[in-house]
């Protein structure tokens, strides 16, 4: 990275571009706007992706579904995998406690709306990802604008991989909720292999 950066800066036009960029970044006018600029850009460009909304509501909703589905799954999976968050029985009743880094935080009834939301948050994330990816796959097959420049490795494979992860994750819930755990071990291995191959 350093070598390429030095090569890039050695050219007079890029050196001028670099100097002007730093001058603009360090200017008082931009410095005054900076405290609100970063939060505004994080909300509009990252969280809401308003630049995509200009291309159409369908694309924007699909992007939001995939983005928030993946973000939600990441924020749940990594803490659970590393043991930062766990669940344990709380007291004599059927309540559970959420344990974060060894400290009990909240308790909840597993058959309440909150309990359902906590235990099925990964399923919600999977449905969001499937809906968003389905829209993009539909566009890849039907929209002439999308079909002209698409490539298998960059356009189809990531979408299919996200769908495979989501479907195999939902199959785990299906097995445990409706099939009394039938085939759960096999589905868990398939799901883990799908995640690892995608990574």
C-alpha positions as protocol buffer text, in pm:
chain_id: "A"
residue {
  index: 1
  type: UNK
  ca { x: 0 y: 0 z: 0 }
}
residue {
  index: 2
  type: UNK
  ca { x: 282 y: 241 z: 89 }
}
residue {
  index: 3
  type: UNK
  ca { x: 465 y: 165 z: -238 }
}
residue {
  index: 4
  type: UNK
  ca { x: 154 y: 227 z: -449 }
}
residue {
  index: 5
  type: UNK
  ca { x: 76 y: 542 z: -252 }
}
residue {
  index: 6
  type: UNK
  ca { x: 427 y: 680 z: -314 }
}
residue {
  index: 7
  type: UNK
  ca { x: 397 y: 602 z: -686 }
}
residue {
  index: 8
  type: UNK
  ca { x: 60 y: 775 z: -694 }
}
residue {
  index: 9
  type: UNK
  ca { x: 190 y: 1088 z: -516 }
}
residue {
  index: 10
  type: UNK
  ca { x: 498 y: 1119 z: -741 }
}
residue {
  index: 11
  type: UNK
  ca { x: 284 y: 1232 z: -1032 }
}
residue {
  index: 12
  type: UNK
  ca { x: 242 y: 1616 z: -1034 }
}
residue {
  index: 13
  type: UNK
  ca { x: -137 y: 1612 z: -1090 }
}
residue {
  index: 14
  type: UNK
  ca { x: -197 y: 1368 z: -804 }
}
residue {
  index: 15
  type: UNK
  ca { x: 42 y: 1558 z: -577 }
}
residue {
  index: 16
  type: UNK
  ca { x: -159 y: 1873 z: -646 }
}
residue {
  index: 17
  type: UNK
  ca { x: -479 y: 1676 z: -581 }
}
residue {
  index: 18
  type: UNK
  ca { x: -334 y: 1551 z: -250 }
}
residue {
  index: 19
  type: UNK
  ca { x: -231 y: 1902 z: -137 }
}
residue {
  index: 20
  type: UNK
  ca { x: -568 y: 2053 z: -229 }
}
residue {
  index: 21
  type: UNK
  ca { x: -748 y: 1766 z: -56 }
}
residue {
  index: 22
  type: UNK
  ca { x: -559 y: 1820 z: 270 }
}
residue {
  index: 23
  type: UNK
  ca { x: -605 y: 2198 z: 244 }
}
residue {
  index: 24
  type: UNK
  ca { x: -978 y: 2147 z: 201 }
}
residue {
  index: 25
  type: UNK
  ca { x: -990 y: 1897 z: 487 }
}
residue {
  index: 26
  type: UNK
  ca { x: -803 y: 2131 z: 723 }
}
residue {
  index: 27
  type: UNK
  ca { x: -987 y: 2449 z: 621 }
}
residue {
  index: 28
  type: UNK
  ca { x: -1180 y: 2635 z: 892 }
}
residue {
  index: 29
  type: UNK
  ca { x: -1500 y: 2625 z: 686 }
}
residue {
  index: 30
  type: UNK
  ca { x: -1494 y: 2246 z: 670 }
}
residue {
  index: 31
  type: UNK
  ca { x: -1374 y: 2222 z: 1029 }
}
residue {
  index: 32
  type: UNK
  ca { x: -1688 y: 2406 z: 1141 }
}
residue {
  index: 33
  type: UNK
  ca { x: -1908 y: 2156 z: 954 }
}
residue {
  index: 34
  type: UNK
  ca { x: -1712 y: 1847 z: 1063 }
}
residue {
  index: 35
  type: UNK
  ca { x: -1880 y: 1773 z: 1401 }
}
residue {
  index: 36
  type: UNK
  ca { x: -2217 y: 1728 z: 1229 }
}
residue {
  index: 37
  type: UNK
  ca { x: -2083 y: 1605 z: 894 }
}
residue {
  index: 38
  type: UNK
  ca { x: -1975 y: 1260 z: 1010 }
}
residue {
  index: 39
  type: UNK
  ca { x: -2300 y: 1170 z: 1193 }
}
residue {
  index: 40
  type: UNK
  ca { x: -2509 y: 1304 z: 901 }
}
residue {
  index: 41
  type: UNK
  ca { x: -2309 y: 1105 z: 647 }
}
residue {
  index: 42
  type: UNK
  ca { x: -2321 y: 789 z: 860 }
}
residue {
  index: 43
  type: UNK
  ca { x: -2699 y: 812 z: 880 }
}
residue {
  index: 44
  type: UNK
  ca { x: -2771 y: 917 z: 520 }
}
residue {
  index: 45
  type: UNK
  ca { x: -2503 y: 723 z: 329 }
}
residue {
  index: 46
  type: UNK
  ca { x: -2447 y: 417 z: 547 }
}
residue {
  index: 47
  type: UNK
  ca { x: -2762 y: 351 z: 748 }
}
residue {
  index: 48
  type: UNK
  ca { x: -3029 y: 483 z: 509 }
}
residue {
  index: 49
  type: UNK
  ca { x: -2829 y: 466 z: 182 }
}
residue {
  index: 50
  type: UNK
  ca { x: -3020 y: 762 z: 40 }
}
residue {
  index: 51
  type: UNK
  ca { x: -2797 y: 771 z: -269 }
}
residue {
  index: 52
  type: UNK
  ca { x: -2958 y: 440 z: -375 }
}
residue {
  index: 53
  type: UNK
  ca { x: -3309 y: 571 z: -313 }
}
residue {
  index: 54
  type: UNK
  ca { x: -3264 y: 800 z: -614 }
}
residue {
  index: 55
  type: UNK
  ca { x: -3241 y: 491 z: -838 }
}
residue {
  index: 56
  type: UNK
  ca { x: -3583 y: 370 z: -733 }
}
residue {
  index: 57
  type: UNK
  ca { x: -3778 y: 253 z: -430 }
}
residue {
  index: 58
  type: UNK
  ca { x: -3744 y: -118 z: -517 }
}
residue {
  index: 59
  type: UNK
  ca { x: -3366 y: -106 z: -528 }
}
residue {
  index: 60
  type: UNK
  ca { x: -3353 y: 100 z: -211 }
}
residue {
  index: 61
  type: UNK
  ca { x: -3581 y: -136 z: -18 }
}
residue {
  index: 62
  type: UNK
  ca { x: -3383 y: -438 z: -140 }
}
residue {
  index: 63
  type: UNK
  ca { x: -3055 y: -276 z: -38 }
}
residue {
  index: 64
  type: UNK
  ca { x: -3200 y: -190 z: 302 }
}
residue {
  index: 65
  type: UNK
  ca { x: -3322 y: -548 z: 349 }
}
residue {
  index: 66
  type: UNK
  ca { x: -2985 y: -703 z: 261 }
}
residue {
  index: 67
  type: UNK
  ca { x: -2786 y: -442 z: 454 }
}
residue {
  index: 68
  type: UNK
  ca { x: -2987 y: -457 z: 776 }
}
residue {
  index: 69
  type: UNK
  ca { x: -3024 y: -836 z: 752 }
}
residue {
  index: 70
  type: UNK
  ca { x: -2646 y: -880 z: 729 }
}
residue {
  index: 71
  type: UNK
  ca { x: -2576 y: -617 z: 998 }
}
residue {
  index: 72
  type: UNK
  ca { x: -2829 y: -776 z: 1235 }
}
residue {
  index: 73
  type: UNK
  ca { x: -2688 y: -1125 z: 1173 }
}
residue {
  index: 74
  type: UNK
  ca { x: -2332 y: -1001 z: 1229 }
}
residue {
  index: 75
  type: UNK
  ca { x: -2420 y: -819 z: 1551 }
}
residue {
  index: 76
  type: UNK
  ca { x: -2584 y: -1138 z: 1682 }
}
residue {
  index: 77
  type: UNK
  ca { x: -2354 y: -1410 z: 1549 }
}
residue {
  index: 78
  type: UNK
  ca { x: -2014 y: -1273 z: 1647 }
}
residue {
  index: 79
  type: UNK
  ca { x: -2100 y: -1196 z: 2013 }
}
residue {
  index: 80
  type: UNK
  ca { x: -2267 y: -1538 z: 2049 }
}
residue {
  index: 81
  type: UNK
  ca { x: -1976 y: -1719 z: 1881 }
}
residue {
  index: 82
  type: UNK
  ca { x: -1712 y: -1549 z: 2095 }
}
residue {
  index: 83
  type: UNK
  ca { x: -1917 y: -1593 z: 2413 }
}
residue {
  index: 84
  type: UNK
  ca { x: -1966 y: -1222 z: 2475 }
}
residue {
  index: 85
  type: UNK
  ca { x: -2342 y: -1281 z: 2504 }
}
residue {
  index: 86
  type: UNK
  ca { x: -2515 y: -1587 z: 2648 }
}
residue {
  index: 87
  type: UNK
  ca { x: -2848 y: -1685 z: 2799 }
}
residue {
  index: 88
  type: UNK
  ca { x: -2909 y: -1858 z: 3130 }
}
residue {
  index: 89
  type: UNK
  ca { x: -3208 y: -1953 z: 3340 }
}
residue {
  index: 90
  type: UNK
  ca { x: -3312 y: -1674 z: 3575 }
}
residue {
  index: 91
  type: UNK
  ca { x: -3457 y: -1783 z: 3906 }
}
residue {
  index: 92
  type: UNK
  ca { x: -3729 y: -2038 z: 3971 }
}
residue {
  index: 93
  type: UNK
  ca { x: -3961 y: -1952 z: 3681 }
}
residue {
  index: 94
  type: UNK
  ca { x: -3917 y: -2004 z: 3312 }
}
residue {
  index: 95
  type: UNK
  ca { x: -3747 y: -1667 z: 3261 }
}
residue {
  index: 96
  type: UNK
  ca { x: -3412 y: -1623 z: 3089 }
}
residue {
  index: 97
  type: UNK
  ca { x: -3138 y: -1370 z: 3158 }
}
residue {
  index: 98
  type: UNK
  ca { x: -2918 y: -1212 z: 2894 }
}
residue {
  index: 99
  type: UNK
  ca { x: -2556 y: -1227 z: 3013 }
}
residue {
  index: 100
  type: UNK
  ca { x: -2319 y: -977 z: 2850 }
}
residue {
  index: 101
  type: UNK
  ca { x: -1948 y: -1028 z: 2929 }
}
residue {
  index: 102
  type: UNK
  ca { x: -2038 y: -1216 z: 3245 }
}
residue {
  index: 103
  type: UNK
  ca { x: -2290 y: -959 z: 3375 }
}
residue {
  index: 104
  type: UNK
  ca { x: -2663 y: -1022 z: 3386 }
}
residue {
  index: 105
  type: UNK
  ca { x: -2850 y: -749 z: 3203 }
}
residue {
  index: 106
  type: UNK
  ca { x: -3220 y: -812 z: 3140 }
}
residue {
  index: 107
  type: UNK
  ca { x: -3453 y: -1101 z: 3210 }
}
residue {
  index: 108
  type: UNK
  ca { x: -3741 y: -1199 z: 2985 }
}
residue {
  index: 109
  type: UNK
  ca { x: -4012 y: -1456 z: 2941 }
}
residue {
  index: 110
  type: UNK
  ca { x: -3929 y: -1675 z: 2638 }
}
residue {
  index: 111
  type: UNK
  ca { x: -4295 y: -1694 z: 2528 }
}
residue {
  index: 112
  type: UNK
  ca { x: -4341 y: -1315 z: 2528 }
}
residue {
  index: 113
  type: UNK
  ca { x: -4304 y: -1091 z: 2224 }
}
residue {
  index: 114
  type: UNK
  ca { x: -3960 y: -982 z: 2349 }
}
residue {
  index: 115
  type: UNK
  ca { x: -3857 y: -1344 z: 2399 }
}
residue {
  index: 116
  type: UNK
  ca { x: -3971 y: -1437 z: 2050 }
}
residue {
  index: 117
  type: UNK
  ca { x: -3784 y: -1138 z: 1903 }
}
residue {
  index: 118
  type: UNK
  ca { x: -3464 y: -1226 z: 2088 }
}
residue {
  index: 119
  type: UNK
  ca { x: -3469 y: -1596 z: 2000 }
}
residue {
  index: 120
  type: UNK
  ca { x: -3576 y: -1540 z: 1638 }
}
residue {
  index: 121
  type: UNK
  ca { x: -3371 y: -1231 z: 1550 }
}
residue {
  index: 122
  type: UNK
  ca { x: -3144 y: -1439 z: 1324 }
}
residue {
  index: 123
  type: UNK
  ca { x: -3452 y: -1573 z: 1146 }
}
residue {
  index: 124
  type: UNK
  ca { x: -3572 y: -1217 z: 1087 }
}
residue {
  index: 125
  type: UNK
  ca { x: -3227 y: -1129 z: 952 }
}
residue {
  index: 126
  type: UNK
  ca { x: -3237 y: -1432 z: 722 }
}
residue {
  index: 127
  type: UNK
  ca { x: -3579 y: -1337 z: 584 }
}
residue {
  index: 128
  type: UNK
  ca { x: -3460 y: -981 z: 519 }
}
residue {
  index: 129
  type: UNK
  ca { x: -3155 y: -1111 z: 331 }
}
residue {
  index: 130
  type: UNK
  ca { x: -3361 y: -1356 z: 126 }
}
residue {
  index: 131
  type: UNK
  ca { x: -3613 y: -1087 z: 27 }
}
residue {
  index: 132
  type: UNK
  ca { x: -3340 y: -843 z: -76 }
}
residue {
  index: 133
  type: UNK
  ca { x: -3138 y: -1105 z: -264 }
}
residue {
  index: 134
  type: UNK
  ca { x: -3451 y: -1234 z: -438 }
}
residue {
  index: 135
  type: UNK
  ca { x: -3516 y: -886 z: -574 }
}
residue {
  index: 136
  type: UNK
  ca { x: -3157 y: -852 z: -697 }
}
residue {
  index: 137
  type: UNK
  ca { x: -3159 y: -1200 z: -855 }
}
residue {
  index: 138
  type: UNK
  ca { x: -3489 y: -1117 z: -1024 }
}
residue {
  index: 139
  type: UNK
  ca { x: -3331 y: -800 z: -1164 }
}
residue {
  index: 140
  type: UNK
  ca { x: -3026 y: -996 z: -1283 }
}
residue {
  index: 141
  type: UNK
  ca { x: -3251 y: -1220 z: -1491 }
}
residue {
  index: 142
  type: UNK
  ca { x: -3516 y: -972 z: -1607 }
}
residue {
  index: 143
  type: UNK
  ca { x: -3374 y: -620 z: -1622 }
}
residue {
  index: 144
  type: UNK
  ca { x: -3183 y: -549 z: -1943 }
}
residue {
  index: 145
  type: UNK
  ca { x: -2980 y: -276 z: -1772 }
}
residue {
  index: 146
  type: UNK
  ca { x: -2862 y: -522 z: -1505 }
}
residue {
  index: 147
  type: UNK
  ca { x: -2796 y: -812 z: -1744 }
}
residue {
  index: 148
  type: UNK
  ca { x: -2557 y: -626 z: -1976 }
}
residue {
  index: 149
  type: UNK
  ca { x: -2262 y: -587 z: -1738 }
}
residue {
  index: 150
  type: UNK
  ca { x: -2308 y: -869 z: -1491 }
}
residue {
  index: 151
  type: UNK
  ca { x: -2045 y: -1129 z: -1410 }
}
residue {
  index: 152
  type: UNK
  ca { x: -2100 y: -1459 z: -1232 }
}
residue {
  index: 153
  type: UNK
  ca { x: -1834 y: -1411 z: -962 }
}
residue {
  index: 154
  type: UNK
  ca { x: -1930 y: -1055 z: -878 }
}
residue {
  index: 155
  type: UNK
  ca { x: -2304 y: -1046 z: -937 }
}
residue {
  index: 156
  type: UNK
  ca { x: -2456 y: -1392 z: -893 }
}
residue {
  index: 157
  type: UNK
  ca { x: -2226 y: -1580 z: -657 }
}
residue {
  index: 158
  type: UNK
  ca { x: -2247 y: -1337 z: -359 }
}
residue {
  index: 159
  type: UNK
  ca { x: -2627 y: -1328 z: -384 }
}
residue {
  index: 160
  type: UNK
  ca { x: -2655 y: -1706 z: -408 }
}
residue {
  index: 161
  type: UNK
  ca { x: -2414 y: -1746 z: -114 }
}
residue {
  index: 162
  type: UNK
  ca { x: -2618 y: -1507 z: 103 }
}
residue {
  index: 163
  type: UNK
  ca { x: -2937 y: -1692 z: 13 }
}
residue {
  index: 164
  type: UNK
  ca { x: -2773 y: -2027 z: 92 }
}
residue {
  index: 165
  type: UNK
  ca { x: -2659 y: -1905 z: 435 }
}
residue {
  index: 166
  type: UNK
  ca { x: -3004 y: -1765 z: 511 }
}
residue {
  index: 167
  type: UNK
  ca { x: -3196 y: -2071 z: 391 }
}
residue {
  index: 168
  type: UNK
  ca { x: -2977 y: -2319 z: 579 }
}
residue {
  index: 169
  type: UNK
  ca { x: -3011 y: -2103 z: 892 }
}
residue {
  index: 170
  type: UNK
  ca { x: -3390 y: -2102 z: 857 }
}
residue {
  index: 171
  type: UNK
  ca { x: -3383 y: -2480 z: 809 }
}
residue {
  index: 172
  type: UNK
  ca { x: -3220 y: -2508 z: 1153 }
}
residue {
  index: 173
  type: UNK
  ca { x: -3517 y: -2325 z: 1305 }
}
residue {
  index: 174
  type: UNK
  ca { x: -3758 y: -2538 z: 1104 }
}
residue {
  index: 175
  type: UNK
  ca { x: -3591 y: -2856 z: 1229 }
}
residue {
  index: 176
  type: UNK
  ca { x: -3597 y: -2752 z: 1593 }
}
residue {
  index: 177
  type: UNK
  ca { x: -3943 y: -2592 z: 1595 }
}
residue {
  index: 178
  type: UNK
  ca { x: -4149 y: -2822 z: 1374 }
}
residue {
  index: 179
  type: UNK
  ca { x: -3955 y: -3147 z: 1327 }
}
residue {
  index: 180
  type: UNK
  ca { x: -3846 y: -3213 z: 1687 }
}
residue {
  index: 181
  type: UNK
  ca { x: -3479 y: -3168 z: 1591 }
}
residue {
  index: 182
  type: UNK
  ca { x: -3490 y: -3422 z: 1307 }
}
residue {
  index: 183
  type: UNK
  ca { x: -3178 y: -3379 z: 1092 }
}
residue {
  index: 184
  type: UNK
  ca { x: -3055 y: -3086 z: 1302 }
}
residue {
  index: 185
  type: UNK
  ca { x: -2694 y: -3209 z: 1324 }
}
residue {
  index: 186
  type: UNK
  ca { x: -2669 y: -3253 z: 946 }
}
residue {
  index: 187
  type: UNK
  ca { x: -2831 y: -2913 z: 881 }
}
residue {
  index: 188
  type: UNK
  ca { x: -2597 y: -2748 z: 1132 }
}
residue {
  index: 189
  type: UNK
  ca { x: -2294 y: -2888 z: 947 }
}
residue {
  index: 190
  type: UNK
  ca { x: -2437 y: -2777 z: 611 }
}
residue {
  index: 191
  type: UNK
  ca { x: -2503 y: -2429 z: 751 }
}
residue {
  index: 192
  type: UNK
  ca { x: -2153 y: -2401 z: 901 }
}
residue {
  index: 193
  type: UNK
  ca { x: -1994 y: -2522 z: 575 }
}
residue {
  index: 194
  type: UNK
  ca { x: -2197 y: -2269 z: 377 }
}
residue {
  index: 195
  type: UNK
  ca { x: -2088 y: -1985 z: 606 }
}
residue {
  index: 196
  type: UNK
  ca { x: -1721 y: -2090 z: 597 }
}
residue {
  index: 197
  type: UNK
  ca { x: -1718 y: -2134 z: 218 }
}
residue {
  index: 198
  type: UNK
  ca { x: -1879 y: -1793 z: 177 }
}
residue {
  index: 199
  type: UNK
  ca { x: -1625 y: -1628 z: 405 }
}
